[in-house]
Structures are given as structure tokens and as C-alpha cells.
Short mmCIF file of N, CA, C and O in Angstrom, two decimals:
data_model
loop_
_atom_site.label_atom_id
_atom_site.label_comp_id
_atom_site.label_asym_id
_atom_site.label_seq_id
_atom_site.Cartn_x
_atom_site.Cartn_y
_atom_site.Cartn_z
N MET A 1 -2.01 -9.67 -6.23
CA MET A 1 -0.76 -9.96 -5.57
C MET A 1 -0.94 -9.73 -4.08
O MET A 1 -1.63 -8.83 -3.66
N THR A 2 -0.31 -10.54 -3.28
CA THR A 2 -0.36 -10.40 -1.82
C THR A 2 1.07 -10.35 -1.31
O THR A 2 1.91 -11.19 -1.70
N LYS A 3 1.34 -9.45 -0.37
CA LYS A 3 2.63 -9.33 0.28
C LYS A 3 2.43 -9.16 1.78
O LYS A 3 1.47 -8.50 2.20
N LEU A 4 3.36 -9.71 2.55
CA LEU A 4 3.37 -9.53 4.00
C LEU A 4 3.90 -8.17 4.38
O LEU A 4 4.80 -7.65 3.70
N LEU A 5 3.34 -7.59 5.48
CA LEU A 5 3.86 -6.34 5.99
C LEU A 5 4.67 -6.62 7.23
O LEU A 5 4.43 -7.64 7.92
N HIS A 6 5.64 -5.78 7.55
CA HIS A 6 6.52 -6.01 8.71
C HIS A 6 6.55 -4.73 9.58
O HIS A 6 6.69 -3.66 9.07
N GLY A 7 6.43 -4.94 10.85
CA GLY A 7 6.51 -3.83 11.80
C GLY A 7 5.25 -3.00 11.90
O GLY A 7 5.29 -1.88 12.39
N THR A 8 4.13 -3.56 11.45
CA THR A 8 2.85 -2.85 11.47
C THR A 8 1.79 -3.74 12.09
O THR A 8 1.95 -4.95 12.21
N CYS A 9 0.62 -3.14 12.40
CA CYS A 9 -0.49 -3.91 12.94
C CYS A 9 -1.10 -4.76 11.82
O CYS A 9 -1.52 -5.91 12.08
N ALA A 10 -1.20 -4.21 10.61
CA ALA A 10 -1.70 -5.03 9.49
C ALA A 10 -0.63 -6.09 9.18
O ALA A 10 0.56 -5.84 9.30
N THR A 11 -1.09 -7.24 8.74
CA THR A 11 -0.16 -8.38 8.49
C THR A 11 0.15 -8.54 7.01
O THR A 11 1.19 -9.10 6.68
N SER A 12 -0.77 -8.11 6.12
CA SER A 12 -0.56 -8.26 4.70
C SER A 12 -1.43 -7.29 3.92
O SER A 12 -2.34 -6.72 4.46
N VAL A 13 -1.07 -7.15 2.67
CA VAL A 13 -1.86 -6.32 1.73
C VAL A 13 -1.99 -7.05 0.44
O VAL A 13 -1.03 -7.68 -0.02
N THR A 14 -3.16 -6.98 -0.13
CA THR A 14 -3.44 -7.63 -1.43
C THR A 14 -3.96 -6.55 -2.38
O THR A 14 -4.70 -5.66 -1.97
N TRP A 15 -3.55 -6.62 -3.63
CA TRP A 15 -3.99 -5.67 -4.64
C TRP A 15 -3.90 -6.27 -6.04
O TRP A 15 -3.29 -7.28 -6.25
N GLU A 16 -4.52 -5.59 -6.97
CA GLU A 16 -4.43 -5.92 -8.38
C GLU A 16 -3.99 -4.64 -9.12
O GLU A 16 -4.24 -3.56 -8.72
N VAL A 17 -3.31 -4.89 -10.23
CA VAL A 17 -2.94 -3.80 -11.16
C VAL A 17 -3.53 -4.12 -12.51
O VAL A 17 -3.35 -5.20 -13.07
N GLU A 18 -4.35 -3.18 -12.99
CA GLU A 18 -4.97 -3.34 -14.30
C GLU A 18 -4.74 -2.04 -15.08
O GLU A 18 -5.01 -0.96 -14.59
N ASP A 19 -4.17 -2.19 -16.29
CA ASP A 19 -3.83 -1.06 -17.11
C ASP A 19 -2.98 -0.05 -16.36
O ASP A 19 -3.16 1.17 -16.51
N GLY A 20 -2.06 -0.55 -15.54
CA GLY A 20 -1.12 0.30 -14.82
C GLY A 20 -1.68 0.99 -13.63
O GLY A 20 -1.05 1.89 -13.04
N ARG A 21 -2.91 0.64 -13.20
CA ARG A 21 -3.58 1.29 -12.08
C ARG A 21 -3.95 0.31 -10.99
O ARG A 21 -4.28 -0.84 -11.31
N LEU A 22 -3.90 0.75 -9.73
CA LEU A 22 -4.22 -0.12 -8.58
C LEU A 22 -5.71 -0.30 -8.43
O LEU A 22 -6.46 0.69 -8.54
N HIS A 23 -6.13 -1.51 -8.08
CA HIS A 23 -7.53 -1.80 -7.81
C HIS A 23 -7.59 -2.86 -6.68
O HIS A 23 -6.67 -3.65 -6.53
N ASN A 24 -8.69 -2.84 -5.97
CA ASN A 24 -9.00 -3.85 -4.97
C ASN A 24 -7.90 -4.03 -3.92
O ASN A 24 -7.51 -5.12 -3.59
N VAL A 25 -7.44 -2.90 -3.37
CA VAL A 25 -6.42 -2.96 -2.32
C VAL A 25 -7.10 -3.32 -1.02
O VAL A 25 -8.09 -2.67 -0.60
N VAL A 26 -6.62 -4.41 -0.36
CA VAL A 26 -7.18 -4.86 0.88
C VAL A 26 -6.07 -5.21 1.86
O VAL A 26 -5.18 -5.98 1.53
N PHE A 27 -6.14 -4.59 3.05
CA PHE A 27 -5.19 -4.92 4.11
C PHE A 27 -5.80 -5.93 5.05
O PHE A 27 -7.01 -5.86 5.34
N ALA A 28 -5.02 -6.86 5.56
CA ALA A 28 -5.49 -7.81 6.57
C ALA A 28 -5.06 -7.35 7.92
O ALA A 28 -3.91 -6.95 8.14
N ASP A 29 -6.00 -7.38 8.88
CA ASP A 29 -5.76 -6.97 10.26
C ASP A 29 -5.53 -5.45 10.32
O ASP A 29 -5.84 -4.74 9.36
N GLY A 30 -5.03 -4.94 11.40
CA GLY A 30 -4.74 -3.52 11.51
C GLY A 30 -6.00 -2.70 11.83
O GLY A 30 -7.04 -3.21 12.24
N CYS A 31 -5.90 -1.38 11.69
CA CYS A 31 -6.95 -0.45 11.96
C CYS A 31 -7.92 -0.40 10.81
O CYS A 31 -7.73 0.27 9.82
N ASN A 32 -8.99 -1.17 10.98
CA ASN A 32 -9.93 -1.44 9.86
C ASN A 32 -10.40 -0.21 9.12
O ASN A 32 -10.30 -0.11 7.91
N GLY A 33 -10.89 0.79 9.85
CA GLY A 33 -11.42 1.99 9.21
C GLY A 33 -10.35 2.78 8.47
O GLY A 33 -10.57 3.20 7.30
N ASN A 34 -9.21 2.97 9.09
CA ASN A 34 -8.08 3.68 8.43
C ASN A 34 -7.63 2.97 7.18
O ASN A 34 -7.37 3.60 6.14
N LEU A 35 -7.53 1.65 7.27
CA LEU A 35 -6.99 0.91 6.12
C LEU A 35 -8.00 0.83 4.96
O LEU A 35 -7.63 0.89 3.81
N LYS A 36 -9.32 0.81 5.31
CA LYS A 36 -10.32 0.88 4.25
C LYS A 36 -10.25 2.27 3.58
O LYS A 36 -10.40 2.35 2.38
N GLY A 37 -10.00 3.29 4.38
CA GLY A 37 -9.87 4.65 3.81
C GLY A 37 -8.67 4.71 2.87
O GLY A 37 -8.77 5.29 1.76
N ILE A 38 -7.54 4.18 3.27
CA ILE A 38 -6.35 4.19 2.40
C ILE A 38 -6.65 3.45 1.11
O ILE A 38 -6.34 3.88 0.02
N SER A 39 -7.32 2.30 1.25
CA SER A 39 -7.66 1.47 0.06
C SER A 39 -8.50 2.29 -0.92
O SER A 39 -8.26 2.24 -2.14
N ARG A 40 -9.45 2.99 -0.43
CA ARG A 40 -10.31 3.80 -1.31
C ARG A 40 -9.54 5.00 -1.93
O ARG A 40 -9.76 5.34 -3.07
N LEU A 41 -8.66 5.59 -1.15
CA LEU A 41 -7.92 6.72 -1.64
C LEU A 41 -6.92 6.36 -2.77
O LEU A 41 -6.62 7.17 -3.63
N VAL A 42 -6.36 5.16 -2.68
CA VAL A 42 -5.39 4.75 -3.71
C VAL A 42 -6.01 4.04 -4.92
O VAL A 42 -5.34 3.81 -5.91
N GLU A 43 -7.31 3.73 -4.86
CA GLU A 43 -7.99 3.13 -5.94
C GLU A 43 -7.83 3.94 -7.25
O GLU A 43 -8.11 5.12 -7.28
N GLY A 44 -7.35 3.27 -8.28
CA GLY A 44 -7.19 3.93 -9.58
C GLY A 44 -5.90 4.71 -9.79
O GLY A 44 -5.64 5.18 -10.89
N LEU A 45 -5.10 4.82 -8.75
CA LEU A 45 -3.81 5.51 -8.86
C LEU A 45 -2.77 4.55 -9.45
O LEU A 45 -2.87 3.34 -9.35
N THR A 46 -1.71 5.12 -10.01
CA THR A 46 -0.58 4.30 -10.45
C THR A 46 0.28 3.95 -9.23
O THR A 46 0.28 4.68 -8.22
N PRO A 47 1.02 2.88 -9.28
CA PRO A 47 1.91 2.54 -8.17
C PRO A 47 2.86 3.71 -7.85
O PRO A 47 3.11 4.02 -6.67
N LYS A 48 3.36 4.38 -8.88
CA LYS A 48 4.28 5.48 -8.66
C LYS A 48 3.61 6.63 -7.85
O LYS A 48 4.21 7.21 -6.95
N GLU A 49 2.37 6.90 -8.17
CA GLU A 49 1.63 7.97 -7.45
C GLU A 49 1.48 7.60 -5.99
O GLU A 49 1.63 8.41 -5.10
N VAL A 50 1.20 6.31 -5.73
CA VAL A 50 1.04 5.85 -4.35
C VAL A 50 2.35 5.95 -3.60
O VAL A 50 2.38 6.40 -2.44
N VAL A 51 3.43 5.57 -4.22
CA VAL A 51 4.73 5.66 -3.57
C VAL A 51 5.06 7.10 -3.20
O VAL A 51 5.46 7.42 -2.07
N GLU A 52 4.79 8.02 -4.14
CA GLU A 52 5.07 9.45 -3.90
C GLU A 52 4.26 9.98 -2.74
O GLU A 52 4.72 10.83 -1.97
N ARG A 53 3.03 9.51 -2.60
CA ARG A 53 2.14 10.05 -1.54
C ARG A 53 2.31 9.36 -0.19
O ARG A 53 2.14 10.00 0.86
N LEU A 54 2.63 8.08 -0.17
CA LEU A 54 2.59 7.35 1.09
C LEU A 54 3.94 6.93 1.72
O LEU A 54 4.03 6.66 2.87
N LYS A 55 5.01 6.92 0.89
CA LYS A 55 6.30 6.55 1.42
C LYS A 55 6.78 7.53 2.46
O LYS A 55 6.72 8.73 2.26
N GLY A 56 7.18 7.01 3.62
CA GLY A 56 7.65 7.87 4.69
C GLY A 56 6.62 8.26 5.71
O GLY A 56 6.94 8.90 6.72
N VAL A 57 5.34 7.86 5.52
CA VAL A 57 4.30 8.11 6.51
C VAL A 57 4.59 7.17 7.71
O VAL A 57 4.77 5.98 7.52
N LEU A 58 4.71 7.75 8.90
CA LEU A 58 5.06 6.96 10.05
C LEU A 58 3.88 6.81 11.02
O LEU A 58 2.98 7.66 11.06
N CYS A 59 3.90 5.76 11.80
CA CYS A 59 2.88 5.46 12.82
C CYS A 59 3.59 5.37 14.15
O CYS A 59 4.32 4.39 14.42
N GLY A 60 3.37 6.36 14.98
CA GLY A 60 4.04 6.34 16.31
C GLY A 60 5.52 6.26 16.22
O GLY A 60 6.12 6.93 15.35
N ASP A 61 6.13 5.43 17.03
CA ASP A 61 7.60 5.31 17.02
C ASP A 61 8.03 4.03 16.30
O ASP A 61 9.15 3.57 16.50
N LYS A 62 7.20 3.49 15.44
CA LYS A 62 7.50 2.21 14.76
C LYS A 62 8.53 2.38 13.65
O LYS A 62 9.10 1.42 13.19
N GLY A 63 8.71 3.61 13.15
CA GLY A 63 9.62 3.83 12.06
C GLY A 63 9.06 3.45 10.68
O GLY A 63 9.75 3.51 9.68
N THR A 64 7.79 3.10 10.68
CA THR A 64 7.07 2.74 9.43
C THR A 64 5.60 2.83 9.70
O THR A 64 5.19 3.29 10.79
N SER A 65 4.79 2.42 8.80
CA SER A 65 3.32 2.35 8.94
C SER A 65 2.78 1.45 7.86
O SER A 65 3.48 1.04 6.94
N CYS A 66 1.48 1.16 7.92
CA CYS A 66 0.87 0.36 6.88
C CYS A 66 1.00 1.03 5.51
O CYS A 66 1.39 0.37 4.53
N PRO A 67 0.68 2.34 5.42
CA PRO A 67 0.81 2.98 4.10
C PRO A 67 2.27 3.01 3.62
O PRO A 67 2.56 2.82 2.45
N ASP A 68 3.20 3.25 4.53
CA ASP A 68 4.63 3.26 4.22
C ASP A 68 5.07 1.90 3.70
O ASP A 68 5.75 1.80 2.70
N GLN A 69 4.65 0.81 4.37
CA GLN A 69 5.03 -0.51 3.95
C GLN A 69 4.47 -0.80 2.55
O GLN A 69 5.19 -1.36 1.73
N PHE A 70 3.22 -0.42 2.29
CA PHE A 70 2.61 -0.64 0.99
C PHE A 70 3.40 0.15 -0.07
O PHE A 70 3.71 -0.38 -1.12
N ALA A 71 3.75 1.38 0.23
CA ALA A 71 4.50 2.20 -0.74
C ALA A 71 5.87 1.55 -1.01
O ALA A 71 6.29 1.51 -2.19
N ARG A 72 6.53 1.06 -0.02
CA ARG A 72 7.84 0.41 -0.24
C ARG A 72 7.72 -0.86 -1.08
O ARG A 72 8.56 -1.14 -1.94
N ILE A 73 6.67 -1.64 -0.81
CA ILE A 73 6.45 -2.84 -1.65
C ILE A 73 6.19 -2.44 -3.10
O ILE A 73 6.74 -3.06 -4.01
N LEU A 74 5.34 -1.43 -3.29
CA LEU A 74 5.05 -1.00 -4.66
C LEU A 74 6.29 -0.44 -5.34
O LEU A 74 6.52 -0.68 -6.52
N GLU A 75 7.10 0.30 -4.58
CA GLU A 75 8.35 0.85 -5.16
C GLU A 75 9.26 -0.24 -5.67
O GLU A 75 9.83 -0.13 -6.72
N GLN A 76 9.38 -1.34 -4.87
CA GLN A 76 10.22 -2.44 -5.31
C GLN A 76 9.64 -3.14 -6.54
O GLN A 76 10.37 -3.54 -7.47
N SER A 77 8.32 -3.24 -6.63
CA SER A 77 7.70 -3.90 -7.79
C SER A 77 7.82 -3.05 -9.06
O SER A 77 7.92 -3.56 -10.14
N VAL A 78 7.83 -1.71 -8.89
CA VAL A 78 8.00 -0.83 -10.04
C VAL A 78 9.43 -0.94 -10.60
O VAL A 78 9.61 -0.95 -11.82
N ARG A 79 10.38 -1.10 -9.73
CA ARG A 79 11.80 -1.25 -10.15
C ARG A 79 12.06 -2.56 -10.80
O ARG A 79 12.91 -2.70 -11.64
N ALA A 80 11.29 -3.61 -10.43
CA ALA A 80 11.51 -4.97 -10.96
C ALA A 80 11.13 -5.08 -12.41
O ALA A 80 10.46 -4.31 -12.96
#
């Protein structure tokens, strides 16, 4: 699945869910090293675990961040 991000340097995030766990999370654009690190850290977690850990993480005065945007997207998909 691919979703666009808003208000961040990264423009989109792509991921797969297999057996209820996240795999192959890839952010487009943004801070390459940091986003690769986030991708590795969330590998194998459930969407709910990622939401609990990343929602509300802020970047500067943007009011959001790449991890926050990803958590919000996952939270919406879990509710759906």
C-alpha cells in the first residue's frame, strides 16, 4: 500500500502487511538515513504497535513528522 504524506519532507510511504505485521516500509524523499532507521525499527510490528510508538512525534515546528504521519495513516487503516 502507498499513501501520500502531508506537511513533511518525505512525500509518501509504502508498506506491506503480512499476517498482521508490517514489512517493507519505504519512505520516498525526506531524511534518508532517519527514514531507513524508522523502517527497520517498525519491521515486524503490528500497525497498532507502530501507532502507539510513533503518533505525536513532532519535527521542528511542523506540528507533525514522517513517523507521526505514518502512524496516523496506520491508525486510520486499523479503524477501517
